[in-house]
Short mmCIF file of N, CA and C in Angstrom, two decimals:
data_model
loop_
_atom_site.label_atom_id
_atom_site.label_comp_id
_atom_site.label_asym_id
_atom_site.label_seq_id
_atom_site.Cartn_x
_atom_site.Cartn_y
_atom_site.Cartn_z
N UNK A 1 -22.53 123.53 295.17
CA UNK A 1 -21.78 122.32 295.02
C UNK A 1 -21.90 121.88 293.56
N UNK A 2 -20.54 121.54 292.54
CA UNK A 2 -21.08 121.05 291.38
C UNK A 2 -21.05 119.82 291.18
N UNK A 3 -22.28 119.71 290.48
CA UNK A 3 -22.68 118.25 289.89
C UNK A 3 -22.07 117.82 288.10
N UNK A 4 -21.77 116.72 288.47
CA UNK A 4 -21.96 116.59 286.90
C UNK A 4 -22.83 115.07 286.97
N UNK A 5 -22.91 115.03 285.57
CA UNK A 5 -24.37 113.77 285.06
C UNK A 5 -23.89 113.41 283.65
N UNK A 6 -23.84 112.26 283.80
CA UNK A 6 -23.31 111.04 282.62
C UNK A 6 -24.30 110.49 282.19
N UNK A 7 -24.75 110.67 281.11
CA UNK A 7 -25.69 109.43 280.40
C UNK A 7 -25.43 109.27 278.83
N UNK A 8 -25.91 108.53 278.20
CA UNK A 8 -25.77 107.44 277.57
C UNK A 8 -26.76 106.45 277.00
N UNK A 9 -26.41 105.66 276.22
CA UNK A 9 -26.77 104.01 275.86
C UNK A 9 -26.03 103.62 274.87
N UNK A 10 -26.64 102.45 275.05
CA UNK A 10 -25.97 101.45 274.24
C UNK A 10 -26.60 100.37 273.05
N UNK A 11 -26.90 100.41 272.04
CA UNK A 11 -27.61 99.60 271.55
C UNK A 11 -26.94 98.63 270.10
N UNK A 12 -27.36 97.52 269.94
CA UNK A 12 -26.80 96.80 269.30
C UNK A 12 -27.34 96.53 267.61
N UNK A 13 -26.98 96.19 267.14
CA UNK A 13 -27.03 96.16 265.53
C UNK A 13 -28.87 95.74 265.38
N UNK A 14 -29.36 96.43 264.58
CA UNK A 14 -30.88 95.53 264.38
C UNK A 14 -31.27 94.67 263.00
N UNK A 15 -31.37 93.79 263.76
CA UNK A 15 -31.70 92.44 262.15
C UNK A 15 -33.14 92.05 262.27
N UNK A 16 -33.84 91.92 261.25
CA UNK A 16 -34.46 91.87 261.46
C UNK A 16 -35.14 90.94 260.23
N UNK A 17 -35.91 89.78 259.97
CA UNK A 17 -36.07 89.22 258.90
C UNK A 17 -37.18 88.66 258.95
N UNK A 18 -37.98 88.71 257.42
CA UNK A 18 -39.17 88.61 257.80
C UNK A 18 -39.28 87.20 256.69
N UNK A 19 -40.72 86.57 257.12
CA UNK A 19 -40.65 85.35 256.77
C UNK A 19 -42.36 85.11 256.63
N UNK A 20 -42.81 84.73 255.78
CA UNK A 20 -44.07 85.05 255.57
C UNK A 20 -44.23 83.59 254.84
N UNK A 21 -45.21 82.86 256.02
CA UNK A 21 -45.57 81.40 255.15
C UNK A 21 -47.06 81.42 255.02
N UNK A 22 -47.89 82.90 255.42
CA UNK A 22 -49.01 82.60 254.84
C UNK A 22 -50.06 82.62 256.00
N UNK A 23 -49.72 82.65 257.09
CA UNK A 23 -50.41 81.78 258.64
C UNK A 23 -49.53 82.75 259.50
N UNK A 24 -50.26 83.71 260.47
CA UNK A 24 -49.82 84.72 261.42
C UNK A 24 -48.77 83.59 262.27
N UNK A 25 -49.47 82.56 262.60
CA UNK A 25 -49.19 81.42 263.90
C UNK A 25 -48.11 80.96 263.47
N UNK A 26 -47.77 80.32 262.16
CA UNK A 26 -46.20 79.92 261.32
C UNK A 26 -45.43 80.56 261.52
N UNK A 27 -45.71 82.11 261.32
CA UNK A 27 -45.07 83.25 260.97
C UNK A 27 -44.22 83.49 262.32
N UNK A 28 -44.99 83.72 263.68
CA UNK A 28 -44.31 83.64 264.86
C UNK A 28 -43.64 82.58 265.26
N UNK A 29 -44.46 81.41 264.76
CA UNK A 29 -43.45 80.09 265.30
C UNK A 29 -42.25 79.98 265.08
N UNK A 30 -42.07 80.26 263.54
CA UNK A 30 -40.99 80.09 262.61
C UNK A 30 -39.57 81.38 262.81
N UNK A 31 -40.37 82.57 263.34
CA UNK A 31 -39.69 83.36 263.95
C UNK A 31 -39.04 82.80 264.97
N UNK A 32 -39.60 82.99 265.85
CA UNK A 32 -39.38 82.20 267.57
C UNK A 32 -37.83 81.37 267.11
N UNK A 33 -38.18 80.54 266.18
CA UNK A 33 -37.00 79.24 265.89
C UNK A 33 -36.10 79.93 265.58
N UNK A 34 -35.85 80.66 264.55
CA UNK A 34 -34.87 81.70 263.72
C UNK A 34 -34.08 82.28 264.58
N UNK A 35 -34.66 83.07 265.63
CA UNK A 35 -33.91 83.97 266.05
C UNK A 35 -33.53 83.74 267.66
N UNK A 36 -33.83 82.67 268.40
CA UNK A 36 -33.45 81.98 269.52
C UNK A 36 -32.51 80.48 269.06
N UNK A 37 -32.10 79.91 268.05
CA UNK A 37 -32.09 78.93 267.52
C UNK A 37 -30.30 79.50 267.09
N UNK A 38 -30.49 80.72 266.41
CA UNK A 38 -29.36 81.31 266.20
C UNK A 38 -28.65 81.89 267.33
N UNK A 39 -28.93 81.98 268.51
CA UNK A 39 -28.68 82.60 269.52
C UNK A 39 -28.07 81.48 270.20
N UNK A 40 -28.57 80.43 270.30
CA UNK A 40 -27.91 79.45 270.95
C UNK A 40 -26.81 78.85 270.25
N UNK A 41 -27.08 78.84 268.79
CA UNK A 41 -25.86 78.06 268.28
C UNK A 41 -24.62 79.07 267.97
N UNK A 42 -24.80 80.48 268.39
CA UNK A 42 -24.00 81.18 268.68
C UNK A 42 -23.26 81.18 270.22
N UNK A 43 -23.89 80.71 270.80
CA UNK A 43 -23.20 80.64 272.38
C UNK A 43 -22.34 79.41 272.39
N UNK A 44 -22.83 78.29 271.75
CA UNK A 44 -22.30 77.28 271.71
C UNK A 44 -20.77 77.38 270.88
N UNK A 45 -20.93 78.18 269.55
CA UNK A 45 -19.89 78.31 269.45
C UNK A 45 -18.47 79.22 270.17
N UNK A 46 -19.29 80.17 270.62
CA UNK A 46 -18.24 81.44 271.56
C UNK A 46 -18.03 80.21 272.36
N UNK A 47 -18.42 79.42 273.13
CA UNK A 47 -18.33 78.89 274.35
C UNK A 47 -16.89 77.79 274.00
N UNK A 48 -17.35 76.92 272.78
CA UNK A 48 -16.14 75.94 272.11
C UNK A 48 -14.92 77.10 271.58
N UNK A 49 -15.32 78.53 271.49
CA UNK A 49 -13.79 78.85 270.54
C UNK A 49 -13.30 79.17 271.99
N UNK A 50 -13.94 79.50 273.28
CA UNK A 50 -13.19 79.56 274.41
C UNK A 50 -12.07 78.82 274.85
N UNK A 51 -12.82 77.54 274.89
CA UNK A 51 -11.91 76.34 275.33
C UNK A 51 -10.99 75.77 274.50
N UNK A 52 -10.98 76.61 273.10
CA UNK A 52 -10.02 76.15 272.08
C UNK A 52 -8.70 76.67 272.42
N UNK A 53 -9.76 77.96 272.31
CA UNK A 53 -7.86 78.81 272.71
C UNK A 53 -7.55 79.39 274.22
N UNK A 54 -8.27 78.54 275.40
CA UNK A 54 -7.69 78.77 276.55
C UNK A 54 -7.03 77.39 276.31
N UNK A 55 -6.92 76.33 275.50
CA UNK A 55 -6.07 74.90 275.55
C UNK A 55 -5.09 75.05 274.69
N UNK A 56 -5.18 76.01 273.55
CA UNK A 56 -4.44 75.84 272.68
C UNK A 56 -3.95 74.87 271.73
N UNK A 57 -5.05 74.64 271.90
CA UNK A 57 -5.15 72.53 270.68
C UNK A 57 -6.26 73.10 269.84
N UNK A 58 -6.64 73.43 268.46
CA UNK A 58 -7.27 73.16 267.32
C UNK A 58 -7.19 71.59 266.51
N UNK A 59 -8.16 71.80 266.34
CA UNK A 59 -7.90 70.34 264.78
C UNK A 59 -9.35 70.18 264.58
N UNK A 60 -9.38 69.28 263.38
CA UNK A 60 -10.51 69.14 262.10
C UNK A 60 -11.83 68.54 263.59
N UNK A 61 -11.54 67.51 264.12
CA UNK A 61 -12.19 66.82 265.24
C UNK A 61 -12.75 67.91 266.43
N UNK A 62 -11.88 68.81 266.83
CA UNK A 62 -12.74 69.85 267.64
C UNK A 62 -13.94 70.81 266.72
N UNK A 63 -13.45 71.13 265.60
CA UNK A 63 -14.14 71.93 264.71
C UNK A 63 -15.33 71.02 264.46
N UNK A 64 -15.35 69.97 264.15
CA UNK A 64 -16.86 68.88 263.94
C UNK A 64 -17.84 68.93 264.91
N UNK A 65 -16.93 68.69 266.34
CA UNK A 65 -17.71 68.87 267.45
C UNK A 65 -18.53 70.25 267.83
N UNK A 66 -17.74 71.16 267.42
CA UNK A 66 -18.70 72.75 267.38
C UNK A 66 -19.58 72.52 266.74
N UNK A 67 -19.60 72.16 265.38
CA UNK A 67 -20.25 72.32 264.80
C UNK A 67 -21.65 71.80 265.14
N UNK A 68 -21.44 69.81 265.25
CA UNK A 68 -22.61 69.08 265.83
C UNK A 68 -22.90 70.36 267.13
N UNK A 69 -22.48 70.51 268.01
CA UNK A 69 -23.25 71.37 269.22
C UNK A 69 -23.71 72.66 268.58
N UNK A 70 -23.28 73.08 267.82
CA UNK A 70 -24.24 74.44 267.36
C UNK A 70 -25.26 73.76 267.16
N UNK A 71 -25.11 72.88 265.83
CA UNK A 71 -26.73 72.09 265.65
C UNK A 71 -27.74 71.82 266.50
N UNK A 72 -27.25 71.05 267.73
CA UNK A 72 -28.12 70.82 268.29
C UNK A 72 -28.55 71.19 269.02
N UNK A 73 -28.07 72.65 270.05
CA UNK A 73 -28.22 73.71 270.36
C UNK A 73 -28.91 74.53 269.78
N UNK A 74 -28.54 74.95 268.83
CA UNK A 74 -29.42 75.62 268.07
C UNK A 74 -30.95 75.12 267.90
N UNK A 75 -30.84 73.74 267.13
CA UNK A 75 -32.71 73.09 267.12
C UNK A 75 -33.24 73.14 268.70
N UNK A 76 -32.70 72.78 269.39
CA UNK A 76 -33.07 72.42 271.09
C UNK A 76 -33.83 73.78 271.61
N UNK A 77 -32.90 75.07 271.37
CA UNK A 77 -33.59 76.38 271.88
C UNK A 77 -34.69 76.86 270.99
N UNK A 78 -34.30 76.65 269.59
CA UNK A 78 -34.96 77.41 268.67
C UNK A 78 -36.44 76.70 268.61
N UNK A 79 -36.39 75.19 268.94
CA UNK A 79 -37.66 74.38 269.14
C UNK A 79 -38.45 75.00 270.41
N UNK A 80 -38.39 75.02 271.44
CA UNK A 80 -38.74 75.44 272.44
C UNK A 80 -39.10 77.28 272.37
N UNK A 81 -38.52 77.76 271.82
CA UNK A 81 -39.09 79.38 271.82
C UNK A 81 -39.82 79.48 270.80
N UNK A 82 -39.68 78.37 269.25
CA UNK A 82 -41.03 78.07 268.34
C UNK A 82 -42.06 77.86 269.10
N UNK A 83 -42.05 76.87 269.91
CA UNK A 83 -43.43 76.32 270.48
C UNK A 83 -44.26 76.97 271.28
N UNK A 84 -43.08 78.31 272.29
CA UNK A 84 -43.33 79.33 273.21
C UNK A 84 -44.00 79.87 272.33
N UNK A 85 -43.34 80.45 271.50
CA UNK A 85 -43.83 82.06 270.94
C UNK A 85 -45.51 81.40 270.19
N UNK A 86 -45.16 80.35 269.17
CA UNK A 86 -46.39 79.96 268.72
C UNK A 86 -47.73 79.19 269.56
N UNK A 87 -47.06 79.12 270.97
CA UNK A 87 -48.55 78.73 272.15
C UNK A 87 -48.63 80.05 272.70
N UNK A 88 -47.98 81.23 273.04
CA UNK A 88 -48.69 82.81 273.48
C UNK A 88 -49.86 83.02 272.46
N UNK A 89 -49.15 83.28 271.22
CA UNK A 89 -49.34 83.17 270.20
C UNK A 89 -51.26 82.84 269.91
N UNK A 90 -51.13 81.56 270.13
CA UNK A 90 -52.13 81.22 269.94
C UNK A 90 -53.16 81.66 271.03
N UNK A 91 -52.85 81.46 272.31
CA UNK A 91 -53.51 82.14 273.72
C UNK A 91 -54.00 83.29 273.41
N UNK A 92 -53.08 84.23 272.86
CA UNK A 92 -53.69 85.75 272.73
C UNK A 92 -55.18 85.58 271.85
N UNK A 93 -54.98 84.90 270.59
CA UNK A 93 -55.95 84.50 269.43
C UNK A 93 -57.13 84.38 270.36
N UNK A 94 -57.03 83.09 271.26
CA UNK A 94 -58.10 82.21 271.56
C UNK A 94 -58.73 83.34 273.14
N UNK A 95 -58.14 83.92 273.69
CA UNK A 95 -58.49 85.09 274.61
C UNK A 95 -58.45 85.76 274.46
N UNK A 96 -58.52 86.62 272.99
CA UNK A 96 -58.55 87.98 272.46
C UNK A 96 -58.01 89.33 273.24
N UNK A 97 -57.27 89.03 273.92
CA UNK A 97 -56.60 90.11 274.69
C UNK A 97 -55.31 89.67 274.86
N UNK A 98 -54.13 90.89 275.16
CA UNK A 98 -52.79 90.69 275.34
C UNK A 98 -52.41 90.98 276.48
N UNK A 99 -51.92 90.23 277.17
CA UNK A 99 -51.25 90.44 278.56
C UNK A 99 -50.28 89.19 279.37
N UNK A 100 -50.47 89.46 280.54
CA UNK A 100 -49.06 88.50 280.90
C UNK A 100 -49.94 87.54 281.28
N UNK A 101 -50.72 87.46 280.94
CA UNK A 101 -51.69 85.71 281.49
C UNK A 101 -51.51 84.97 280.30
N UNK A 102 -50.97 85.74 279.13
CA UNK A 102 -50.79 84.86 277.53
C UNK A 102 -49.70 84.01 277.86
N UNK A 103 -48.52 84.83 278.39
CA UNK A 103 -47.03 84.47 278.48
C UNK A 103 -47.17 83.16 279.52
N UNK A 104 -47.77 83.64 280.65
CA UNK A 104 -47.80 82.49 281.86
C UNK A 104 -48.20 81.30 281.11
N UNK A 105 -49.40 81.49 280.37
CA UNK A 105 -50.41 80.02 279.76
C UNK A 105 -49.07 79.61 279.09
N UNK A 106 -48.64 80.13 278.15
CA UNK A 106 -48.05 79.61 276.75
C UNK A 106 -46.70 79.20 277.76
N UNK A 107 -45.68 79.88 278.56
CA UNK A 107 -45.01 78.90 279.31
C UNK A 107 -45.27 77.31 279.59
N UNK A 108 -46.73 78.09 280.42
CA UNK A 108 -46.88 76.80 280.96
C UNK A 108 -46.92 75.42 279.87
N UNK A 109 -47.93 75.52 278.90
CA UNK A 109 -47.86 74.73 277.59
C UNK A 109 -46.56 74.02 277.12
N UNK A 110 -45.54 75.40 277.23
CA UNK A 110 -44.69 74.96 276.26
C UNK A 110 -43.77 74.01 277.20
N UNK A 111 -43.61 74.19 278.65
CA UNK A 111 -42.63 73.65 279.38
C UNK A 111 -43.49 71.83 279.49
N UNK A 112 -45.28 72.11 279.70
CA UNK A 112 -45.66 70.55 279.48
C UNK A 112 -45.39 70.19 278.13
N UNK A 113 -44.87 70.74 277.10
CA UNK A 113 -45.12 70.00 275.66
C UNK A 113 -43.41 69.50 275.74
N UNK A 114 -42.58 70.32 276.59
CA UNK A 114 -41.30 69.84 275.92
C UNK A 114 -40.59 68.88 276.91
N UNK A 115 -40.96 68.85 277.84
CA UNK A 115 -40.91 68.31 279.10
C UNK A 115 -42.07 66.57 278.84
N UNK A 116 -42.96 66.53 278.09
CA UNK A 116 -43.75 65.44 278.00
C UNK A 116 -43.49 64.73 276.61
N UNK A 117 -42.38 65.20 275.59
CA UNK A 117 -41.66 64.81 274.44
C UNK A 117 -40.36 64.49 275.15
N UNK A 118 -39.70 65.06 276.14
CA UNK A 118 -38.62 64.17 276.70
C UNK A 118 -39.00 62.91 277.27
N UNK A 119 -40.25 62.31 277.57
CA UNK A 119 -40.77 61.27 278.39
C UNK A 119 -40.19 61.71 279.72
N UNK A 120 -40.21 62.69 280.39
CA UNK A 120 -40.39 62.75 281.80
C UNK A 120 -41.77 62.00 282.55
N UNK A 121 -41.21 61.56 283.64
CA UNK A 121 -42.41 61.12 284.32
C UNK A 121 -43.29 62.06 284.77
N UNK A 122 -44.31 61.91 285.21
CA UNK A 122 -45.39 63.23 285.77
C UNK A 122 -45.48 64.07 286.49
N UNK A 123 -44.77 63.88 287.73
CA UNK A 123 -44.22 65.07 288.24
C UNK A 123 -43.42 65.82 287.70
N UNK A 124 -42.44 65.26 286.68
CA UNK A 124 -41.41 66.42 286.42
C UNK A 124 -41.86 67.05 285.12
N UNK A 125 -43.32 66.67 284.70
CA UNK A 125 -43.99 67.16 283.41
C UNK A 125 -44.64 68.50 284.70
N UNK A 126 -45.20 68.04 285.34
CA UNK A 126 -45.96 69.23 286.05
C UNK A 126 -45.01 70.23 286.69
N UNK A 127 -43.70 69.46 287.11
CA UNK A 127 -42.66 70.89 287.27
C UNK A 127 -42.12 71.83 286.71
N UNK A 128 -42.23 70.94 285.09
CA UNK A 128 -41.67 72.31 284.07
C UNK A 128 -43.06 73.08 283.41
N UNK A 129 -43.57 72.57 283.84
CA UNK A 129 -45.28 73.22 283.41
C UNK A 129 -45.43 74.52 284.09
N UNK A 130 -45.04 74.08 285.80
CA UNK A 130 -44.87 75.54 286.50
C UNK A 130 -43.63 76.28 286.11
N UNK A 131 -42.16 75.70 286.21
CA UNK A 131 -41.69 76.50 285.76
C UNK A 131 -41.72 77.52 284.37
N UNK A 132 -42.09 76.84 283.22
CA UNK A 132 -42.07 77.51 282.41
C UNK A 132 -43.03 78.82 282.57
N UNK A 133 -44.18 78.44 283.25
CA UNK A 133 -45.35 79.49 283.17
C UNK A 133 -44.63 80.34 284.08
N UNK A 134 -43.74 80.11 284.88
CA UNK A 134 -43.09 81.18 285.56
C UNK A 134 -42.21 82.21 285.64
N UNK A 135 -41.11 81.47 284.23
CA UNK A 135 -40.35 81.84 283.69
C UNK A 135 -40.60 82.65 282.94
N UNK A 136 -42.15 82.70 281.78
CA UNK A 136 -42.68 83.69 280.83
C UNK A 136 -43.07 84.76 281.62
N UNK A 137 -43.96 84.39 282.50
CA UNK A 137 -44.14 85.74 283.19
C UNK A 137 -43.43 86.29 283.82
N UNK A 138 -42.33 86.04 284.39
CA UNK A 138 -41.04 86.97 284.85
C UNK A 138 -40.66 87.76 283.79
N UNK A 139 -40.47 87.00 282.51
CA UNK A 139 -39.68 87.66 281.34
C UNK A 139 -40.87 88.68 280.80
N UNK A 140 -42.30 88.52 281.17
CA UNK A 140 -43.00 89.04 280.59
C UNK A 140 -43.05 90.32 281.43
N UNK A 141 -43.21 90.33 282.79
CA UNK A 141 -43.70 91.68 283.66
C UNK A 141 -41.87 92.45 283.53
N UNK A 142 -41.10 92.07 283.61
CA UNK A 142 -39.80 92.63 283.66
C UNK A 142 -39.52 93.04 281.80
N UNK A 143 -40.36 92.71 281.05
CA UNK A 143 -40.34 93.52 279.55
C UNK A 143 -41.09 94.58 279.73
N UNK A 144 -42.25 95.04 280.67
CA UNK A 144 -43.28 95.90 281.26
C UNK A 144 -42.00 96.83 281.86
N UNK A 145 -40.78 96.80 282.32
CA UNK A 145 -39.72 97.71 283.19
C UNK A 145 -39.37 98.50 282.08
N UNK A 146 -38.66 97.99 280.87
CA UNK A 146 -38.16 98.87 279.90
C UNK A 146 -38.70 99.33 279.39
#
């Protein structure tokens, strides 16, 4: 019986930029921001040129509005994966070993730090506390697949 077999990949452009303030912990933080920060204020914009031209209305006033939402999109994610990457970050330092108990802690941290700067009340500080620690370690054991 004949077989045939298709394979492949696919991989995307690599950027990569380095940023050196002196401090390993800066260095990741400041990363973290850079390159999740740009990611969002890139969605934000694909997302506004969507609705531009499924309406077919441009003008100076929609273009402002992208813009403010990249901004603040951009700081919003890029703050939060700073604080991620630079609380693993620090976890690994302070427990001298690397593994997915870094990712869980530093979730957890980062979802009470950003979640307790919104002034949430206390339960919903302790809900994003779990979620986040839950969220890293998903992303962390499913980076263990590839």
């Amino acid at each position: 019986m004949p077989r045939s077999r298709f394979g492949g990949s696919v991989s995307g452009p690599m950027v990569d930029v380095a940023i050196d303030l002196g401090n390993p912990f800066l260095n990741v933080t400041v990363d973290g921001f850079l390159k999740i920060g740009t990611v969002a204020a890139t969605r934000a914009a694909a997302e506004d040129a969507y609705f531009i031209v499924k309406s077919g209305k441009f003008s100076g006033h929609k273009f402002e509005d992208t813009l403010k939402k990249m901004c603040k999109e951009g700081a919003y994610w890029g703050t939060v994966a700073g604080v991620y990457a630079g609380m693993e970050y620090g976890v690994e330092r302070i427990r001298g070993t690397r593994d997915w108990k870094n990712a869980m802690i530093g979730g957890a941290l980062t979802g009470l730090t950003i979640s307790a700067a919104s002034k949430n009340n206390r339960d919903r500080v302790v809900m994003d506390a779990i979620t986040g620690g839950a969220i890293a370690t998903a992303a962390d054991f499913l980076n263990y697949l590839t």
